[in-house]
mmCIF file of C-alpha atoms and ligand atoms in Angstrom:
data_model
loop_
_atom_site.group_PDB
_atom_site.id
_atom_site.type_symbol
_atom_site.label_atom_id
_atom_site.label_comp_id
_atom_site.label_asym_id
_atom_site.label_seq_id
_atom_site.Cartn_x
_atom_site.Cartn_y
_atom_site.Cartn_z
ATOM 1 C CA UNK A 1 1.251 -20.439 -5.096
ATOM 2 C CA UNK A 2 2.892 -17.436 -4.680
ATOM 3 C CA UNK A 3 1.004 -13.952 -5.039
ATOM 4 C CA UNK A 4 2.072 -11.114 -6.062
ATOM 5 C CA UNK A 5 0.252 -8.518 -4.075
ATOM 6 C CA UNK A 6 -0.012 -4.615 -5.723
ATOM 7 C CA UNK A 7 -0.398 -1.716 -3.347
ATOM 8 C CA UNK A 8 -2.739 1.374 -4.098
ATOM 9 C CA UNK A 9 -1.573 1.794 -7.407
ATOM 10 C CA UNK A 10 -4.001 4.397 -7.524
ATOM 11 C CA UNK A 11 -4.374 7.596 -10.003
ATOM 12 C CA UNK A 12 -4.482 10.169 -6.581
ATOM 13 C CA UNK A 13 -1.172 8.627 -5.794
ATOM 14 C CA UNK A 14 0.371 9.157 -8.851
ATOM 15 C CA UNK A 15 2.076 12.771 -10.412
ATOM 16 C CA UNK A 16 -0.571 15.520 -10.388
ATOM 17 C CA UNK A 17 -2.710 13.560 -8.222
ATOM 18 C CA UNK A 18 -4.046 15.435 -4.523
ATOM 19 C CA UNK A 19 -1.566 12.895 -2.515
ATOM 20 C CA UNK A 20 1.494 12.162 -5.628
ATOM 21 C CA UNK A 21 4.359 9.739 -4.226
ATOM 22 C CA UNK A 22 7.318 11.292 -6.195
ATOM 23 C CA UNK A 23 7.776 8.739 -9.310
ATOM 24 C CA UNK A 24 4.781 6.645 -8.860
ATOM 25 C CA UNK A 25 3.923 6.173 -12.176
ATOM 26 C CA UNK A 26 7.272 4.213 -12.973
ATOM 27 C CA UNK A 27 5.999 1.002 -10.473
ATOM 28 C CA UNK A 28 3.080 0.424 -13.376
ATOM 29 C CA UNK A 29 5.362 -1.067 -15.629
ATOM 30 C CA UNK A 30 7.212 -3.170 -13.103
ATOM 31 C CA UNK A 31 3.990 -4.161 -12.255
ATOM 32 C CA UNK A 32 2.818 -4.998 -15.316
ATOM 33 C CA UNK A 33 6.131 -6.722 -16.185
ATOM 34 C CA UNK A 34 6.328 -8.808 -12.373
ATOM 35 C CA UNK A 35 1.992 -10.034 -13.391
ATOM 36 C CA UNK A 36 3.436 -11.529 -16.118
ATOM 37 C CA UNK A 37 5.007 -14.320 -14.299
ATOM 38 C CA UNK A 38 2.770 -14.408 -10.887
ATOM 39 C CA UNK A 39 0.222 -17.467 -10.542
ATOM 40 C CA UNK A 40 -1.584 -14.980 -8.735
ATOM 41 C CA UNK A 41 -2.092 -11.235 -8.137
ATOM 42 C CA UNK A 42 -3.947 -8.854 -5.560
ATOM 43 C CA UNK A 43 -4.516 -5.581 -5.893
ATOM 44 C CA UNK A 44 -5.335 -3.286 -2.515
ATOM 45 C CA UNK A 45 -7.058 0.299 -2.881
ATOM 46 C CA UNK A 46 -7.372 2.806 -1.045
ATOM 47 C CA UNK A 47 -11.218 3.574 -0.624
ATOM 48 C CA UNK A 48 -12.335 6.470 2.013
ATOM 49 C CA UNK A 49 -15.607 7.705 2.412
ATOM 50 C CA UNK A 50 -15.850 11.384 1.976
ATOM 51 C CA UNK A 51 -15.593 12.238 5.464
ATOM 52 C CA UNK A 52 -12.647 10.255 6.207
ATOM 53 C CA UNK A 53 -11.337 10.883 9.184
ATOM 54 C CA UNK A 54 -7.571 10.902 8.301
ATOM 55 C CA UNK A 55 -8.360 13.912 5.775
ATOM 56 C CA UNK A 56 -7.029 17.383 7.197
ATOM 57 C CA UNK A 57 -10.519 18.839 5.454
ATOM 58 C CA UNK A 58 -12.458 16.496 8.189
ATOM 59 C CA UNK A 59 -10.178 17.828 11.082
ATOM 60 C CA UNK A 60 -10.717 21.543 12.860
ATOM 61 C CA UNK A 61 -7.198 23.258 13.349
ATOM 62 C CA UNK A 62 -4.907 20.202 11.654
ATOM 63 C CA UNK A 63 -3.350 20.892 8.373
ATOM 64 C CA UNK A 64 -1.857 18.474 6.080
ATOM 65 C CA UNK A 65 1.453 16.608 7.053
ATOM 66 C CA UNK A 66 0.251 17.383 10.917
ATOM 67 C CA UNK A 67 0.392 14.640 13.189
ATOM 68 C CA UNK A 68 -2.977 13.812 15.436
ATOM 69 C CA UNK A 69 -5.175 11.598 17.244
ATOM 70 C CA UNK A 70 -7.726 10.143 15.627
ATOM 71 C CA UNK A 71 -10.084 7.526 17.635
ATOM 72 C CA UNK A 72 -7.573 6.804 19.931
ATOM 73 C CA UNK A 73 -4.326 6.375 17.141
ATOM 74 C CA UNK A 74 -1.388 8.613 16.024
ATOM 75 C CA UNK A 75 -2.778 9.965 12.631
ATOM 76 C CA UNK A 76 -0.670 11.709 9.558
ATOM 77 C CA UNK A 77 -3.548 14.324 8.185
ATOM 78 C CA UNK A 78 -3.629 13.420 4.401
ATOM 79 C CA UNK A 79 -5.328 15.147 1.748
ATOM 80 C CA UNK A 80 -8.243 14.236 0.217
ATOM 81 C CA UNK A 81 -7.908 10.991 -1.611
ATOM 82 C CA UNK A 82 -8.631 8.006 -3.089
ATOM 83 C CA UNK A 83 -12.670 8.552 -2.754
ATOM 84 C CA UNK A 84 -15.295 5.682 -2.813
ATOM 85 C CA UNK A 85 -16.175 5.555 -6.863
ATOM 86 C CA UNK A 86 -14.096 8.565 -8.049
ATOM 87 C CA UNK A 87 -11.657 8.513 -10.930
ATOM 88 C CA UNK A 88 -8.542 9.440 -8.334
ATOM 89 C CA UNK A 89 -9.735 6.136 -6.502
ATOM 90 C CA UNK A 90 -10.130 3.566 -9.366
ATOM 91 C CA UNK A 91 -6.512 1.827 -10.095
ATOM 92 C CA UNK A 92 -4.320 3.181 -12.596
ATOM 93 C CA UNK A 93 -5.320 2.910 -16.345
ATOM 94 C CA UNK A 94 -1.572 1.507 -17.846
ATOM 95 C CA UNK A 95 -2.122 -1.400 -15.096
ATOM 96 C CA UNK A 96 -2.826 -4.851 -16.810
ATOM 97 C CA UNK A 97 -6.238 -4.878 -15.132
ATOM 98 C CA UNK A 98 -6.887 -8.269 -16.452
ATOM 99 C CA UNK A 99 -4.000 -9.709 -14.771
ATOM 100 C CA UNK A 100 -5.702 -9.003 -11.406
ATOM 101 C CA UNK A 101 -7.145 -12.063 -9.596
ATOM 102 C CA UNK A 102 -8.503 -10.263 -6.467
ATOM 103 C CA UNK A 103 -9.109 -6.744 -5.198
ATOM 104 C CA UNK A 104 -9.464 -5.776 -1.607
ATOM 105 C CA UNK A 105 -10.631 -2.023 -0.429
ATOM 106 C CA UNK A 106 -9.386 -0.810 2.725
ATOM 107 C CA UNK A 107 -10.078 2.059 4.729
ATOM 108 C CA UNK A 108 -13.547 2.428 4.428
ATOM 109 C CA UNK A 109 -14.358 3.102 8.293
ATOM 110 C CA UNK A 110 -14.651 6.920 8.832
ATOM 111 C CA UNK A 111 -12.394 6.756 12.337
ATOM 112 C CA UNK A 112 -9.697 4.856 11.206
ATOM 113 C CA UNK A 113 -7.016 4.418 8.880
ATOM 114 C CA UNK A 114 -5.926 1.400 6.983
ATOM 115 C CA UNK A 115 -2.083 1.616 6.217
ATOM 116 C CA UNK A 116 -1.867 -2.254 5.719
ATOM 117 C CA UNK A 117 -4.066 -4.426 3.222
ATOM 118 C CA UNK A 118 -4.552 -6.906 5.629
ATOM 119 C CA UNK A 119 -5.621 -4.778 9.103
ATOM 120 C CA UNK A 120 -6.829 -1.318 9.954
ATOM 121 C CA UNK A 121 -4.111 0.542 12.041
ATOM 122 C CA UNK A 122 -5.487 -0.556 15.395
ATOM 123 C CA UNK A 123 -5.461 -3.866 14.199
ATOM 124 C CA UNK A 124 -9.237 -4.127 15.021
ATOM 125 C CA UNK A 125 -10.622 -5.431 11.638
ATOM 126 C CA UNK A 126 -9.397 -7.793 9.116
ATOM 127 C CA UNK A 127 -10.129 -6.584 5.635
ATOM 128 C CA UNK A 128 -10.346 -10.395 4.453
ATOM 129 C CA UNK A 129 -7.277 -10.612 2.627
ATOM 130 C CA UNK A 130 -5.484 -13.310 4.578
ATOM 131 C CA UNK A 131 -8.841 -15.630 5.006
ATOM 132 C CA UNK A 132 -8.801 -15.240 1.105
ATOM 133 C CA UNK A 133 -4.925 -15.895 0.100
ATOM 134 C CA UNK A 134 -5.064 -19.042 2.704
ATOM 135 C CA UNK A 135 -8.721 -20.243 0.770
ATOM 136 C CA UNK A 136 -6.730 -20.218 -2.340
ATOM 137 C CA UNK A 137 -3.330 -21.831 -1.220
ATOM 138 C CA UNK A 138 -1.210 -18.865 -1.270
ATOM 139 C CA UNK A 139 1.680 -19.415 1.063
ATOM 140 C CA UNK A 140 4.075 -16.821 -0.296
ATOM 141 C CA UNK A 141 3.814 -13.162 -0.830
ATOM 142 C CA UNK A 142 5.562 -10.497 -3.017
ATOM 143 C CA UNK A 143 4.877 -6.759 -2.053
ATOM 144 C CA UNK A 144 5.374 -3.838 -4.267
ATOM 145 C CA UNK A 145 3.581 -0.664 -4.920
ATOM 146 C CA UNK A 146 2.520 2.601 -3.235
ATOM 147 C CA UNK A 147 3.808 4.088 -0.880
ATOM 148 C CA UNK A 148 6.734 2.332 0.568
ATOM 149 C CA UNK A 149 6.616 3.230 4.036
ATOM 150 C CA UNK A 150 3.177 3.878 4.529
ATOM 151 C CA UNK A 151 0.496 0.622 2.886
ATOM 152 C CA UNK A 152 3.862 -0.987 1.740
ATOM 153 C CA UNK A 153 5.382 -1.169 4.636
ATOM 154 C CA UNK A 154 2.381 -1.725 6.850
ATOM 155 C CA UNK A 155 1.129 -4.410 4.379
ATOM 156 C CA UNK A 156 4.923 -6.495 4.829
ATOM 157 C CA UNK A 157 4.761 -6.383 8.601
ATOM 158 C CA UNK A 158 0.746 -8.124 9.079
ATOM 159 C CA UNK A 159 2.087 -10.380 6.211
ATOM 160 C CA UNK A 160 5.438 -11.394 8.447
ATOM 161 C CA UNK A 161 3.096 -11.641 11.590
ATOM 162 C CA UNK A 162 0.890 -13.681 9.736
ATOM 163 C CA UNK A 163 3.804 -15.980 8.852
ATOM 164 C CA UNK A 164 3.729 -15.276 5.241
ATOM 165 C CA UNK A 165 7.211 -15.250 3.832
ATOM 166 C CA UNK A 166 7.370 -11.789 2.512
ATOM 167 C CA UNK A 167 9.680 -9.986 -0.780
ATOM 168 C CA UNK A 168 9.490 -6.691 -1.204
ATOM 169 C CA UNK A 169 10.311 -5.608 -4.838
ATOM 170 C CA UNK A 170 11.975 -2.175 -3.901
ATOM 171 C CA UNK A 171 12.208 -1.497 -7.789
ATOM 172 C CA UNK A 172 7.968 -1.617 -7.778
ATOM 173 C CA UNK A 173 7.842 0.763 -4.572
ATOM 174 C CA UNK A 174 8.061 4.602 -4.278
ATOM 175 C CA UNK A 175 7.641 6.754 -0.950
ATOM 176 C CA UNK A 176 7.105 9.613 -0.010
ATOM 177 C CA UNK A 177 9.477 10.958 2.578
ATOM 178 C CA UNK A 178 7.327 13.498 4.450
ATOM 179 C CA UNK A 179 10.150 13.443 6.258
ATOM 180 C CA UNK A 180 13.839 12.674 5.572
ATOM 181 C CA UNK A 181 15.014 9.296 5.766
ATOM 182 C CA UNK A 182 11.729 7.994 6.131
ATOM 183 C CA UNK A 183 11.905 5.424 3.018
ATOM 184 C CA UNK A 184 15.435 4.083 3.979
ATOM 185 C CA UNK A 185 13.831 3.391 7.953
ATOM 186 C CA UNK A 186 10.714 1.607 6.302
ATOM 187 C CA UNK A 187 13.242 -0.957 4.153
ATOM 188 C CA UNK A 188 15.407 -1.557 7.343
ATOM 189 C CA UNK A 189 12.303 -1.987 9.615
ATOM 190 C CA UNK A 190 10.934 -4.383 6.544
ATOM 191 C CA UNK A 191 14.017 -6.110 6.545
ATOM 192 C CA UNK A 192 14.792 -6.730 10.236
ATOM 193 C CA UNK A 193 11.053 -7.796 10.524
ATOM 194 C CA UNK A 194 11.783 -10.668 8.007
ATOM 195 C CA UNK A 195 11.375 -9.372 4.552
ATOM 196 C CA UNK A 196 13.370 -10.435 2.061
ATOM 197 C CA UNK A 197 14.323 -7.154 0.289
ATOM 198 C CA UNK A 198 14.553 -7.588 -3.269
ATOM 199 C CA UNK A 199 16.712 -4.786 -4.430
ATOM 200 C CA UNK A 200 16.489 -3.225 -8.108
ATOM 201 C CA UNK A 201 19.215 -3.986 -10.783
ATOM 202 C CA UNK A 202 21.695 -1.604 -10.859
ATOM 203 C CA UNK A 203 22.129 -1.284 -14.767
ATOM 204 C CA UNK A 204 24.868 1.504 -13.917
ATOM 205 C CA UNK A 205 27.224 -1.062 -13.112
HETATM 206 C C1 LIG B 301 -1.583 5.884 1.613
HETATM 207 C C2 LIG B 301 -0.986 8.061 2.849
HETATM 208 C C3 LIG B 301 -2.852 7.790 3.350
HETATM 209 C C4 LIG B 301 -0.848 4.432 0.741
HETATM 210 C C5 LIG B 301 -2.587 5.707 1.689
HETATM 211 O O1 LIG B 301 -1.289 3.674 -0.026
HETATM 212 O O2 LIG B 301 0.418 4.378 1.399
HETATM 213 N N1 LIG B 301 -0.631 6.274 2.287
HETATM 214 N N2 LIG B 301 -3.636 7.175 2.521
HETATM 215 ZN ZN1 LIG B 302 -5.594 6.745 2.591
#
């Protein structure tokens, strides 16, 4: 079975959200279309407590976008986002929620971030996604969502390490580019780790 994994398509990452991903809303239509022909659909949700350590608001002398040390790991400081139970943490309302079979929440532990849908950033704890996919018989996955160079990239790299043949649907991904080339570097990293990168069809040709 082939699963479509929708990464963090949540209100706070859409335009006007506190951690807006440019054009983030454009992945919704792609997701709805891909879901129609998927065998199985999983959505991940960034799901932070209000005191999450990745928030600049929880650190002293750390500004949004700075890198700092969080419990031994280098961490980017983010604006408050995707706080459990808030509207900002909900999946985008225009997503066809009826087609989602399983939801995985991550980033719940205050002292470590979790970009990947499989493990936290220190690979200390599994989210249960791998066990779940195996239990329902998923052997191949396609990944899309937000943001390309954070949660999409780390989910794809973990999936490949777990030996899932993995496709990245680039048309359904958008990134932040906090530093120029971050998105291109992430695509190159996923490709060289063995992901099959599906480029958007270019209608201008
Ligand atoms: C994400 C930054 C912080 C993401 C989540 O979904 O890519 N990025 N938390
Ligand atoms: Zn987050």
